Short mmCIF file of C-alpha atoms and ligand atoms in Angstrom, two decimals:
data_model
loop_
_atom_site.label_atom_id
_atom_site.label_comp_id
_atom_site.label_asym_id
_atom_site.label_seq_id
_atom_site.Cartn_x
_atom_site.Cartn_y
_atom_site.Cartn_z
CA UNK A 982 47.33 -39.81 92.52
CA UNK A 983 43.88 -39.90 92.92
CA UNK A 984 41.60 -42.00 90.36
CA UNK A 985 38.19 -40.73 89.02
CA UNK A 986 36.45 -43.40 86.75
CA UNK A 987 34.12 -42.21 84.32
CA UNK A 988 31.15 -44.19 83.18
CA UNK A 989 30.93 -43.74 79.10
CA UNK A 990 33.22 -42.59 76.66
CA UNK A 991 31.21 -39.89 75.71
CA UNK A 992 32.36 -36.13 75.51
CA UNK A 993 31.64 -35.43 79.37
CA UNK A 994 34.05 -37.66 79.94
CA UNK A 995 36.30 -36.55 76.90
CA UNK A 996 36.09 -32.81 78.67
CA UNK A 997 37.23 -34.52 81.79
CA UNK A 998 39.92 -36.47 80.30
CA UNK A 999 41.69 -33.90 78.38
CA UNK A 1000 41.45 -31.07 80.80
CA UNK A 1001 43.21 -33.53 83.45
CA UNK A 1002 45.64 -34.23 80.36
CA UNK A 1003 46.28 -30.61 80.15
CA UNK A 1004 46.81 -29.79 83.77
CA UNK A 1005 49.50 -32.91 84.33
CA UNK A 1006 51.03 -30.85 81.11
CA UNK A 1007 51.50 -28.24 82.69
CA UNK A 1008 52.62 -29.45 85.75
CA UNK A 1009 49.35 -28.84 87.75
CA UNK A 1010 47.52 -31.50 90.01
CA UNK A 1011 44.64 -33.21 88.48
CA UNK A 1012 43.35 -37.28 88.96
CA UNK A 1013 44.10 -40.06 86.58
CA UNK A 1014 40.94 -40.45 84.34
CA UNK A 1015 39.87 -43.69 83.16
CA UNK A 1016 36.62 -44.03 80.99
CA UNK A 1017 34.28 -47.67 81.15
CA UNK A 1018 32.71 -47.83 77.17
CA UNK A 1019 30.77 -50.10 76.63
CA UNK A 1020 30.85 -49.59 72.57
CA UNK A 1021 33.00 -47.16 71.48
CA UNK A 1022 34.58 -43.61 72.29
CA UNK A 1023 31.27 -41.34 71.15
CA UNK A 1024 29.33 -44.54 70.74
CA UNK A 1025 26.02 -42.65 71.49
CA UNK A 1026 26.64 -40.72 68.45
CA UNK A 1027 27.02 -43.79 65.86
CA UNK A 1028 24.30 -46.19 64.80
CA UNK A 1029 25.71 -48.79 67.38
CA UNK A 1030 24.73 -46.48 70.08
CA UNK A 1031 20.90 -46.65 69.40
CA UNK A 1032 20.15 -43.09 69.57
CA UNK A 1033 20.88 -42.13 66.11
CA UNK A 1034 21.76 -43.49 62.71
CA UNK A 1035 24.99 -41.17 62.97
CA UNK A 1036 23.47 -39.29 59.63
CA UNK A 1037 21.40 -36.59 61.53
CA UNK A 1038 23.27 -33.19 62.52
CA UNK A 1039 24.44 -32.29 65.84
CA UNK A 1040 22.07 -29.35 67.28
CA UNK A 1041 24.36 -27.16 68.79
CA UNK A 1042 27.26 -25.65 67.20
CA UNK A 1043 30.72 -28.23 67.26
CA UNK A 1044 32.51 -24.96 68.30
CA UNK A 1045 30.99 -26.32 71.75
CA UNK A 1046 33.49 -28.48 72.01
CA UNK A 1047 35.48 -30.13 75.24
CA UNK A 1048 36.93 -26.83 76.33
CA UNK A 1049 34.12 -24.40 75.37
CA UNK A 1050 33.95 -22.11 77.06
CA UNK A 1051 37.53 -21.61 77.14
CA UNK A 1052 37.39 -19.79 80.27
CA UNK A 1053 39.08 -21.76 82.68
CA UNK A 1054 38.54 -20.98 86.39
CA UNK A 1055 41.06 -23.69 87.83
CA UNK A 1056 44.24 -21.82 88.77
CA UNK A 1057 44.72 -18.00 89.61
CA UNK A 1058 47.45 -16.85 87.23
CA UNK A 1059 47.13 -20.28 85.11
CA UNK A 1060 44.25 -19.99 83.92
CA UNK A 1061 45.49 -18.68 80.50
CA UNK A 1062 47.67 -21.46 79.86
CA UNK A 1063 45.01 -23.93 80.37
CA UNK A 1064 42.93 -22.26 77.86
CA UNK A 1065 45.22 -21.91 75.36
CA UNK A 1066 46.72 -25.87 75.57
CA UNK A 1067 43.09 -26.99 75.98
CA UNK A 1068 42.74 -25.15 72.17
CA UNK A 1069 44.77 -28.28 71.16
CA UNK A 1070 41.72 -30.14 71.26
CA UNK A 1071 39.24 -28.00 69.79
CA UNK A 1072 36.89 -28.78 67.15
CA UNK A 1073 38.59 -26.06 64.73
CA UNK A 1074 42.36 -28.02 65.82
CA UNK A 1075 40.24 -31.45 64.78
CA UNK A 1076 39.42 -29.64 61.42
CA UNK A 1077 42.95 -28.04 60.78
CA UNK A 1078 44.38 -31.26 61.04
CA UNK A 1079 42.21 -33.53 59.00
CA UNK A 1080 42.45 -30.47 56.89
CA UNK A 1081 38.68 -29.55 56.02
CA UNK A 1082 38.53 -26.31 58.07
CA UNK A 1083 38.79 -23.96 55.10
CA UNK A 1084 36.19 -25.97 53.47
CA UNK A 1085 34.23 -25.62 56.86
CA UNK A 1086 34.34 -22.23 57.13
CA UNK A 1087 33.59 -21.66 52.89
CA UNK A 1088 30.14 -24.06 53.76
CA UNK A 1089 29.08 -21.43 56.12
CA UNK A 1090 30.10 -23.94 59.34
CA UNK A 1091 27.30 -26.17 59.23
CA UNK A 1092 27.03 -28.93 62.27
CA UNK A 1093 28.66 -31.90 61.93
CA UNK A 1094 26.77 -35.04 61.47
CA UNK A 1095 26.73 -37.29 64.57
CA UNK A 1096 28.91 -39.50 63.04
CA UNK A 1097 31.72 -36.70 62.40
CA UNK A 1098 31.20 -35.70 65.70
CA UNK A 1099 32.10 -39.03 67.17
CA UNK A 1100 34.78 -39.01 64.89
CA UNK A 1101 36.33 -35.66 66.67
CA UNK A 1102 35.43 -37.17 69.80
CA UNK A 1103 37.78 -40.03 68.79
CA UNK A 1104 40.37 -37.73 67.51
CA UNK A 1105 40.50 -36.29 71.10
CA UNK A 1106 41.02 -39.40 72.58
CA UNK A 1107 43.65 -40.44 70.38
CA UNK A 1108 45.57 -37.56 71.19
CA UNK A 1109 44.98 -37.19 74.80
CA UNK A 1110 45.59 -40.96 75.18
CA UNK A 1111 42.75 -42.06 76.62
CA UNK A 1112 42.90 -45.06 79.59
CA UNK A 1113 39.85 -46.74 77.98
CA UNK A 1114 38.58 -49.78 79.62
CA UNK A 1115 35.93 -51.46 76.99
CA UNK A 1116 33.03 -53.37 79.44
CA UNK A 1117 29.91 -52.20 80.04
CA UNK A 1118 29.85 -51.14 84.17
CA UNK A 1119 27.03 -53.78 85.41
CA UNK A 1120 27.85 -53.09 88.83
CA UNK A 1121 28.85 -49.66 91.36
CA UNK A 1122 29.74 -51.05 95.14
CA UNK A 1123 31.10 -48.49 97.79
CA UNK A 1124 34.67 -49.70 98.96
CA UNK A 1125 35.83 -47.95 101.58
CA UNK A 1126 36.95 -44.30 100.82
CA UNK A 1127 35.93 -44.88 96.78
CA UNK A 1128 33.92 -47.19 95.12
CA UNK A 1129 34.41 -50.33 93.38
CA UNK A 1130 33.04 -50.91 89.39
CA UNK A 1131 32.48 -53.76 87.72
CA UNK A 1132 32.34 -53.93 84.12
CA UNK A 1133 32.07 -57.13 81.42
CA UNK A 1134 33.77 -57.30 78.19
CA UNK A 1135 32.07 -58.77 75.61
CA UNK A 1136 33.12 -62.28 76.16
CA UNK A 1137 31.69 -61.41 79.85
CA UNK A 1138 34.37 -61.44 81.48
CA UNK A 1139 34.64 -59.48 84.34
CA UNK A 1140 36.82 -56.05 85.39
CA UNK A 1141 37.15 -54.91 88.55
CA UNK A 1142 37.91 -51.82 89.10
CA UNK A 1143 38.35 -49.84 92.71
CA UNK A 1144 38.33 -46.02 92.02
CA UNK A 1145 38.48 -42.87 94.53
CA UNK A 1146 35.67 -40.72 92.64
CA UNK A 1147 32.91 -41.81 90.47
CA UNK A 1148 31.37 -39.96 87.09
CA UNK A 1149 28.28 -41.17 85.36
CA UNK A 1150 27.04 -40.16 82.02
CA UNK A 1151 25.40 -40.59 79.08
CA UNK A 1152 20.94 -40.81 78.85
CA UNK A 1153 20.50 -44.95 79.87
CA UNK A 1154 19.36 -47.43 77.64
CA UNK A 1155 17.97 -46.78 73.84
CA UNK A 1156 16.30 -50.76 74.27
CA UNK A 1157 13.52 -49.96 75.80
CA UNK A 1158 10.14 -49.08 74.82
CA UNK A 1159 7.26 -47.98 77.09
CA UNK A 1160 5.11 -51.37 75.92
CA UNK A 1161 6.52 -54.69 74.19
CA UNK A 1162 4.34 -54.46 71.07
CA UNK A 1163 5.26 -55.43 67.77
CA UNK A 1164 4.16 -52.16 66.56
CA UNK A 1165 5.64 -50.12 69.28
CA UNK A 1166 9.26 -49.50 68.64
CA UNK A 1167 12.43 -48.80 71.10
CA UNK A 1168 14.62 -45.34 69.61
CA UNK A 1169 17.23 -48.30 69.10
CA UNK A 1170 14.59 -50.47 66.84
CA UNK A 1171 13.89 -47.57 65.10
CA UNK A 1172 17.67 -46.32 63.66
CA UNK A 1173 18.84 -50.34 63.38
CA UNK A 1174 15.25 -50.87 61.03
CA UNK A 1175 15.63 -47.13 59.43
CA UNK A 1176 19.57 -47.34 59.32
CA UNK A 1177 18.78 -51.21 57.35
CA UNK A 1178 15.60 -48.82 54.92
CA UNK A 1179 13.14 -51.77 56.52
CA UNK A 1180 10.89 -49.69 58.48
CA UNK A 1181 7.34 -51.70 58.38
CA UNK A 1182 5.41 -49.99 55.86
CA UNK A 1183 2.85 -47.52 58.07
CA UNK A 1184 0.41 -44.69 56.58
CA UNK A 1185 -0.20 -43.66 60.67
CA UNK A 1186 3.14 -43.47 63.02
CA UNK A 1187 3.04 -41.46 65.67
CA UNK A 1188 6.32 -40.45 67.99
CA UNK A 1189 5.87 -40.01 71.77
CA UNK A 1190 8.22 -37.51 72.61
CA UNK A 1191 9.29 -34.20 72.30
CA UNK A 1192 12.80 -33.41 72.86
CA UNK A 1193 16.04 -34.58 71.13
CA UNK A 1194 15.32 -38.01 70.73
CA UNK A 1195 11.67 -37.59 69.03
CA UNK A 1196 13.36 -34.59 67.13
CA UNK A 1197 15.84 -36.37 65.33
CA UNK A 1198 13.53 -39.59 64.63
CA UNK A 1199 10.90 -36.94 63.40
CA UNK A 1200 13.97 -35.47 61.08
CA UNK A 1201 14.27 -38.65 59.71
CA UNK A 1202 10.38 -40.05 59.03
CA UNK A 1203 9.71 -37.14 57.34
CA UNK A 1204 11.87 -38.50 54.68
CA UNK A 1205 9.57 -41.93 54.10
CA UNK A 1206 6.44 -42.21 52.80
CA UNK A 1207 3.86 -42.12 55.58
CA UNK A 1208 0.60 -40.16 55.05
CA UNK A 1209 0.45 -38.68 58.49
CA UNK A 1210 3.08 -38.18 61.67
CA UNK A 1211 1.98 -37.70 65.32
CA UNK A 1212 4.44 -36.48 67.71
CA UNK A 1213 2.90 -37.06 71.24
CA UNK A 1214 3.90 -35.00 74.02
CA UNK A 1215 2.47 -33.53 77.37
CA UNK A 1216 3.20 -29.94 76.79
CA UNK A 1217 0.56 -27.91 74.78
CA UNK A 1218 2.41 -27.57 72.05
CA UNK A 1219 6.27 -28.06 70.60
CA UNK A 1220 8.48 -25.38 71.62
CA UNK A 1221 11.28 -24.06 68.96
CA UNK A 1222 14.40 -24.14 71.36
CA UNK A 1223 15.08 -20.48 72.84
CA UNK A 1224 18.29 -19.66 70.97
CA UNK A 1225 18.98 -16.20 71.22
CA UNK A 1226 22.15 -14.72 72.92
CA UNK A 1227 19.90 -14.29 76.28
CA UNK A 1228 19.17 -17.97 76.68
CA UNK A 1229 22.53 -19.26 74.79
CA UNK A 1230 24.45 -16.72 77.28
CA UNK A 1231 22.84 -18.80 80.38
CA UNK A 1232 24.32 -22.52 79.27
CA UNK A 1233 27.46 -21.02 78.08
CA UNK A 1234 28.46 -19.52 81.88
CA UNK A 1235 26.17 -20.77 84.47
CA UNK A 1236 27.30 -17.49 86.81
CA UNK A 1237 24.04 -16.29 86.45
CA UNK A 1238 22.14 -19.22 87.44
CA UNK A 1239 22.45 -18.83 91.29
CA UNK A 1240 20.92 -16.00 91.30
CA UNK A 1241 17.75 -17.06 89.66
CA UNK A 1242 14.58 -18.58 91.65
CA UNK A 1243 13.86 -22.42 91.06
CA UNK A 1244 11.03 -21.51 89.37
CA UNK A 1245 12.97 -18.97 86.78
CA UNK A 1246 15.47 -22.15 86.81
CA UNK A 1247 12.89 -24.27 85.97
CA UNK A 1248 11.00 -22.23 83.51
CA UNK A 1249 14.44 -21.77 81.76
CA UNK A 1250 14.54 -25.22 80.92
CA UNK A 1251 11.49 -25.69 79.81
CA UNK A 1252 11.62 -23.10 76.91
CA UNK A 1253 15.14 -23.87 75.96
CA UNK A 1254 16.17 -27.88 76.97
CA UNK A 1255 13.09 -30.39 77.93
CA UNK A 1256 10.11 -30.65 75.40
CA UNK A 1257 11.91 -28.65 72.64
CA UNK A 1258 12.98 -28.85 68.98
CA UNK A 1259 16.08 -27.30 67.76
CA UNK A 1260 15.40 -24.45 65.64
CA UNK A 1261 16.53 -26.31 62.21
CA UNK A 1262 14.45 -29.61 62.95
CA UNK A 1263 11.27 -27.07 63.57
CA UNK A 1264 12.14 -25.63 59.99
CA UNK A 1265 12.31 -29.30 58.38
CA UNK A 1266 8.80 -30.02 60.25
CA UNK A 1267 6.92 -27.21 59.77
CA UNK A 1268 6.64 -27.29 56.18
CA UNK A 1269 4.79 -30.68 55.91
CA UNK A 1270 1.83 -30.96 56.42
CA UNK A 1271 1.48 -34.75 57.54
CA UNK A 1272 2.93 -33.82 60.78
CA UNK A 1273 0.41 -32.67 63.94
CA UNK A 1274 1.01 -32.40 67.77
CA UNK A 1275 -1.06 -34.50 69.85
CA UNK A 1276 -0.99 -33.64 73.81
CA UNK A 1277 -1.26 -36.02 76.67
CA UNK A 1278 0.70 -38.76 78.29
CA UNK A 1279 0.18 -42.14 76.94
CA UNK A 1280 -1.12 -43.97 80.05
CA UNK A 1281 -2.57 -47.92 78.12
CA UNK A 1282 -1.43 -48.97 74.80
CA UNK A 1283 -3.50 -51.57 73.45
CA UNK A 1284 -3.88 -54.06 70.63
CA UNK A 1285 -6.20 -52.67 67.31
CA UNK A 1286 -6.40 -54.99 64.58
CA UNK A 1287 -2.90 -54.98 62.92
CA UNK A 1288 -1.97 -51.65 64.70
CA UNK A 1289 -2.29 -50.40 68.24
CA UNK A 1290 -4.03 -48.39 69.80
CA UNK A 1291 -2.74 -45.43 72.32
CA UNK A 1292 -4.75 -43.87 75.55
CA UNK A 1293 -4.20 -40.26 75.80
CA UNK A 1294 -4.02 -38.60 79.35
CA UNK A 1295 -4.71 -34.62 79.45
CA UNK A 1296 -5.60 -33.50 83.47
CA UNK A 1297 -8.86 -31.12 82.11
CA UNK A 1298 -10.06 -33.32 79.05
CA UNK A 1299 -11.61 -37.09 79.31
CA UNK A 1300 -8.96 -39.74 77.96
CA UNK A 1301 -8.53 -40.09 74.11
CA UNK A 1302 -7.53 -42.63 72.08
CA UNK A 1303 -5.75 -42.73 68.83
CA UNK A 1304 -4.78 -45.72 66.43
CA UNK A 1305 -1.54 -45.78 64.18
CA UNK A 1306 0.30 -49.09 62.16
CA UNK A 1307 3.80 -47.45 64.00
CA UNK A 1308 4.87 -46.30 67.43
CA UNK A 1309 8.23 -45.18 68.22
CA UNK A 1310 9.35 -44.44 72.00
CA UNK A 1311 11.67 -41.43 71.85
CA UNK A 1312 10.75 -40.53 75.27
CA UNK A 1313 14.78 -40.02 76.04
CA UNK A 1314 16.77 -41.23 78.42
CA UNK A 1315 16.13 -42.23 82.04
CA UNK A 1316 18.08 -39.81 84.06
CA UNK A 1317 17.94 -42.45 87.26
CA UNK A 1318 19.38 -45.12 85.01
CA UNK A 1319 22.57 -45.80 86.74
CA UNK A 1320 20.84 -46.81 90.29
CA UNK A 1321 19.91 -50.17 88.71
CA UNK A 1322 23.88 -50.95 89.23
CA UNK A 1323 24.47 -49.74 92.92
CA UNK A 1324 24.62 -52.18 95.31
CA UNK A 1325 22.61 -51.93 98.56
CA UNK A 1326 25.52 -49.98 100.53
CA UNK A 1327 25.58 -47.92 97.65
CA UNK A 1328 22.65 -47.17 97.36
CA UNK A 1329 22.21 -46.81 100.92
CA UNK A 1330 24.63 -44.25 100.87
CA UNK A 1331 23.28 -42.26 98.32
CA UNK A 1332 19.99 -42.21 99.70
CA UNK A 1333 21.76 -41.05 103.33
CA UNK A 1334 22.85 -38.31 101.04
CA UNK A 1335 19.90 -36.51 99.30
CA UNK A 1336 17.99 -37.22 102.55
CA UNK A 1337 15.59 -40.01 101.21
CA UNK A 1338 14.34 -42.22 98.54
CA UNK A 1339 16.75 -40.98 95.64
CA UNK A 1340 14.17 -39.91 93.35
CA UNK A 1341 14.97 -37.14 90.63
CA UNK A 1342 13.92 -34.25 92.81
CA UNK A 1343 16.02 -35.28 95.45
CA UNK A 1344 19.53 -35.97 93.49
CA UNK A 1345 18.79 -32.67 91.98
CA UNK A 1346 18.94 -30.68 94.52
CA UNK A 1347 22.06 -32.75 96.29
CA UNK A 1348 24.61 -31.31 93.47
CA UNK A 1349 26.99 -29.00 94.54
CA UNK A 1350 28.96 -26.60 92.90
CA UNK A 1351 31.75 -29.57 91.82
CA UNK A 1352 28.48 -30.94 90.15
CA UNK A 1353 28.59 -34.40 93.28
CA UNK A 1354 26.70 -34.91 95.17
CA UNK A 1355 26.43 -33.70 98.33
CA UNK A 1356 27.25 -34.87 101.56
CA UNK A 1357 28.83 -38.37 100.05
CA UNK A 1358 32.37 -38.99 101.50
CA UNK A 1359 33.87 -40.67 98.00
CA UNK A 1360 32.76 -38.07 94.91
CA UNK A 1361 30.13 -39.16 92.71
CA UNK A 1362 29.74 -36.75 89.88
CA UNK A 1363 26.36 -36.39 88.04
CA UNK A 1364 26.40 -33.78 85.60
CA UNK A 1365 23.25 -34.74 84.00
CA UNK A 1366 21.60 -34.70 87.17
CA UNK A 1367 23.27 -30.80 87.38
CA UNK A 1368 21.02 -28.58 85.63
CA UNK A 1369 18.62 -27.39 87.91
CA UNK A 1370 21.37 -27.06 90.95
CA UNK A 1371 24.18 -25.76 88.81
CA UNK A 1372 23.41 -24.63 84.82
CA UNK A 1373 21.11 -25.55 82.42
CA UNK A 1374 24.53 -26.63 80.06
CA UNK A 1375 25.92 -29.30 82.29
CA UNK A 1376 23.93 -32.32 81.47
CA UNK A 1377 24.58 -31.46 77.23
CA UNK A 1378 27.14 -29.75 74.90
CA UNK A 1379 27.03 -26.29 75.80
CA UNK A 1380 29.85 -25.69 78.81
CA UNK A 1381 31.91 -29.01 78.71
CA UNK A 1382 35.39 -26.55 80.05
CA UNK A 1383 33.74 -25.65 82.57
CA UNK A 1384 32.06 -28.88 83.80
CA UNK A 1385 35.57 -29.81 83.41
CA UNK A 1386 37.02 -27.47 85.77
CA UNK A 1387 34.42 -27.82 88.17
CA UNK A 1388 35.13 -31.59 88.40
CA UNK A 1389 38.69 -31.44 88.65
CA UNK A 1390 39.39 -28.68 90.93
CA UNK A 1391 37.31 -30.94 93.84
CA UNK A 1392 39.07 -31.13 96.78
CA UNK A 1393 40.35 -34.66 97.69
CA UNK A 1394 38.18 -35.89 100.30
CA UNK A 1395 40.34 -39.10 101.57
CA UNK A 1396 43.48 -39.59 99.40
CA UNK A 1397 43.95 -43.36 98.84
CA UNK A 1398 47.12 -44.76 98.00
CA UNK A 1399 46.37 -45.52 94.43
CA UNK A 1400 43.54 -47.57 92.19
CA UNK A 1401 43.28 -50.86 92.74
CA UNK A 1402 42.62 -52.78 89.15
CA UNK A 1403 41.71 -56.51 88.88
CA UNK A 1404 40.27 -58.99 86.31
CA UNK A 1405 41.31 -59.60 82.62
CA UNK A 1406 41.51 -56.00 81.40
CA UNK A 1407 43.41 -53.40 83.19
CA UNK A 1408 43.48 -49.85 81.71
CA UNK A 1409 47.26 -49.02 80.59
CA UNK A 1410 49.42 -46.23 82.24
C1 LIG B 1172 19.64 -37.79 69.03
C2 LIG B 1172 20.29 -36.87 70.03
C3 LIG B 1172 20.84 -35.68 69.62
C4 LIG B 1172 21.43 -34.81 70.55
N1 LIG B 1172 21.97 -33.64 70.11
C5 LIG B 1172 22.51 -32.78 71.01
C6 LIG B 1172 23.07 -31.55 70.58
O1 LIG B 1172 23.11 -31.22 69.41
N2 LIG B 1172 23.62 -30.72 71.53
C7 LIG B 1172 23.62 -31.05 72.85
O2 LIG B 1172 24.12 -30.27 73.67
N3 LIG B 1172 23.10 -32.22 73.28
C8 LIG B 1172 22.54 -33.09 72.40
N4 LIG B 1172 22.01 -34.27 72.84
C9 LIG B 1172 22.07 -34.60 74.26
C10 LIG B 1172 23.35 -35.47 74.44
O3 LIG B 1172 23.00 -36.75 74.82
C11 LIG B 1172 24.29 -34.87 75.43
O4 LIG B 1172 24.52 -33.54 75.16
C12 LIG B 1172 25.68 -35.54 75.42
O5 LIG B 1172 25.85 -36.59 74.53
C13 LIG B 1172 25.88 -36.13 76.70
O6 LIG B 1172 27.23 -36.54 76.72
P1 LIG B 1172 27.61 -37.67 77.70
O7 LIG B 1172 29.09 -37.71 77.70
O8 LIG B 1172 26.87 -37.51 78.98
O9 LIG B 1172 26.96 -39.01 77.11
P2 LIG B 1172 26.92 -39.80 75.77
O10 LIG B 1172 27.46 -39.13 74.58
O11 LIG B 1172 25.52 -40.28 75.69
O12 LIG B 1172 27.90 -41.01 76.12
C14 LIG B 1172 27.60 -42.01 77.05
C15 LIG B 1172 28.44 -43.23 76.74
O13 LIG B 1172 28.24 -44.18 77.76
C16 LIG B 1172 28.28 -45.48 77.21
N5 LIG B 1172 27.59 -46.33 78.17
C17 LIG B 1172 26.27 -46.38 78.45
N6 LIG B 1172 26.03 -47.28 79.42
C18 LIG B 1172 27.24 -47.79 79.78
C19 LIG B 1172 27.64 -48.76 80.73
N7 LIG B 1172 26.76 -49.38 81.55
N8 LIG B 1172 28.96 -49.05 80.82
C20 LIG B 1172 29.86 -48.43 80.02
N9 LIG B 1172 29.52 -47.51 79.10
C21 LIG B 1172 28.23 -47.19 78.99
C22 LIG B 1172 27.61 -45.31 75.88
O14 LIG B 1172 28.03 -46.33 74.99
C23 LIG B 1172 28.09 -43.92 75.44
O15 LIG B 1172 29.23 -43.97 74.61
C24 LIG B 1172 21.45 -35.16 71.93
C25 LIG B 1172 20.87 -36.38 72.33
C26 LIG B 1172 20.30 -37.23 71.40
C27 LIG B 1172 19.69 -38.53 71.86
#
């Protein structure tokens, strides 16, 4: 049996996990799955993560769960049975079982906290029985028809770990901030020192940032006393997330998406994923009246007395800058993150691949309908990397069945006799 290693314990590689869980089930072929964590199953949704305190709501319904759509494409004449055992695992099972989903319903089915959602997350891999390695992957090397990861526990010692196909998820690092200023914080800095109530005391904070990351921090400085909130962003203004059945219809089943233009694919995204707030953050903004948008890119931040002070870059306008006592970095993830850990064969390989330097553009364009990318010999899944190629839902919540199916049902390219595990921890089964 083929195994395909996924990088994060998040719920990409949940979807994965118990989809393959349901298809041995029944009897059907599907690879082992083995998930790298580096913190916990869902640890991007907990305070430990660094992208949340774990208290702010998930913004997409939790009915978008590992097997949404429940649609299964995987095996003509099977396909019903898949849906109906992948049920087992829903959010609404989750909820019948910890026995809250009357209460659910009665509250008019309002989205989980990120906390509760790790928790269901959790619940999934308890009941799936998750091969969990816990390291964090500090290194991807291609080995012959697969590749070889190494991951660290937290003593540092070292995994090895020699795997036919290759998934990577999750945003990158919360650490990092665009400057190292005392007054410029990471999105991690921000939830430990707001998760701990010891934000520094600021009358001028300003967020750079304007999707999920800036939303939620936004969500949650509205609650402290500062007398006015910038959220910086290039765009001209915020966008409410497009949520209507049109644009909901287009991350739920990506069948559409081929037929669209890349610049209808493009335009897509930018009124319903990049740059926008989800519709219930917008309402929690919009009423106060300490928070303005401020466009440009911040391209020098400097010191200014006890504060800093940010350059603002618009292409038509001369530069501007602005002082505030508090910046936080919710810029979001890096989407190229996971390059910093291939080797140079690896990487080599990659860039043979997408036909170049691997820059963004590039890798985009590479994935294939399996959501790899193209033209490697050993698999290397990148559904975050998917959106533009395949549907706008891959790289979030909205269609983890199908990203499921699409995974699994890849062909084998070079069968390999089995994975070959060595170091302190090996994953059980
Ligand atoms: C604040 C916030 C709110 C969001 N809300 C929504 C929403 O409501 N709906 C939606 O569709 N999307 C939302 N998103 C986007 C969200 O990130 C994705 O939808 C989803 O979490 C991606 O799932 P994933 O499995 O790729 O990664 P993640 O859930 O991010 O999981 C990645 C995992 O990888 C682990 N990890 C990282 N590096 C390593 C390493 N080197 N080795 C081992 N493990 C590692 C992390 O600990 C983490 O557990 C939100 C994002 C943020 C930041």
């Amino acid at each position: 049996m083929e195994t395909l290693l996924v990088v994060g314990a998040g719920p990409k590689a949940l979807a994965v996990a118990t989809k393959a869980h349901v298809l041995h089930e029944l009897g059907l072929p599907a690879p082992r799955v083995v998930a790298v964590e580096a913190s916990a199953v869902g640890g991007n949704w907990l305070p430990t993560g660094g992208w949340t305190d774990g208290q702010h709501r998930l913004g997409t319904s939790p009915e978008k769960d590992v097997g949404f759509p429940y649609h299964s494409t995987w095996a003509r004449g099977r396909n019903q049975e898949i849906n109906a055992a992948m049920m087992a695992y829903s959010w609404t099972s989750f909820l019948v079982e910890q026995g809250t989903y009357a209460e659910w319903i009665d509250r008019g089915r309002p989205n989980p906290h990120h906390h509760v959602w790790a928790k269901y997350l959790q619940w999934v891999a308890r009941r799936v029985d998750l091969e969990l390695i816990t390291g964090t992957v500090r290194s991807v090397a291609a080995a012959g028809a697969g590749w070889s990861v190494t991951a660290t526990d937290a003593d540092g010692i070292p995994t090895r770990v020699d795997v036919d196909r290759l998934m990577i998820t999750g945003p990158g690092q919360a650490g990092k901030a665009l400057a190292e200023h005392p007054r410029v914080l990471s999105i991690a800095e921000f939830w430990d020192l707001a998760g701990r109530r010891d934000l520094p005391v600021s009358s001028r904070v300003a967020v750079i940032g304007g999707g999920e990351t800036a939303g939620s921090a936004l969500d949650e400085l509205v609650r402290h006393g500062m007398l006015s909130i910038s959220v910086i962003s290039p765009m001209a203004t915020i966008y409410t997330r497009g949520e209507s059945y049109f644009e909901n219809s287009l991350f739920s089943d990506p069948i559409k998406w081929a037929a669209l233009t890349i610049e209808e694919r493009r335009d897509v995204i930018r009124r319903t994923d990049r740059g926008v707030f989800s519709v219930r953050v917008q309402e929690s903004l919009l009423p106060d009246s300490r928070v303005h948008h401020l466009q440009g890119r911040v391209v020098r931040v400097a010191d200014q007395g006890d504060g800093v002070a940010l350059t603002l870059r618009n292409e038509m306008r001369a530069d501007q800058v602005h002082a505030f006592d508090l910046v936080v970095d919710a810029t979001g993830g890096q989407p190229l993150w996971f390059l910093d850990l291939f080797d140079q064969d690896a990487a080599d390989l990659v860039e043979l691949a997408v036909g170049g330097r691997p820059t963004q553009s590039r890798i985009e364009a590479s994935i294939g309908y399996d959501l790899a990318v193209t033209g490697l010999d050993s698999k290397l899944y990148l559904p975050n990397l998917a959106a533009i190629a395949q549907g706008p839902g891959f790289p979030n919540l909205s269609c983890l069945g199908e990203l499921s199916d699409r995974i699994l049902r890849s062909e084998p390219v070079r069968p390999r006799s089995g994975a070959y595990l060595a170091g302190a921890v090996r994953p059980r089964g």
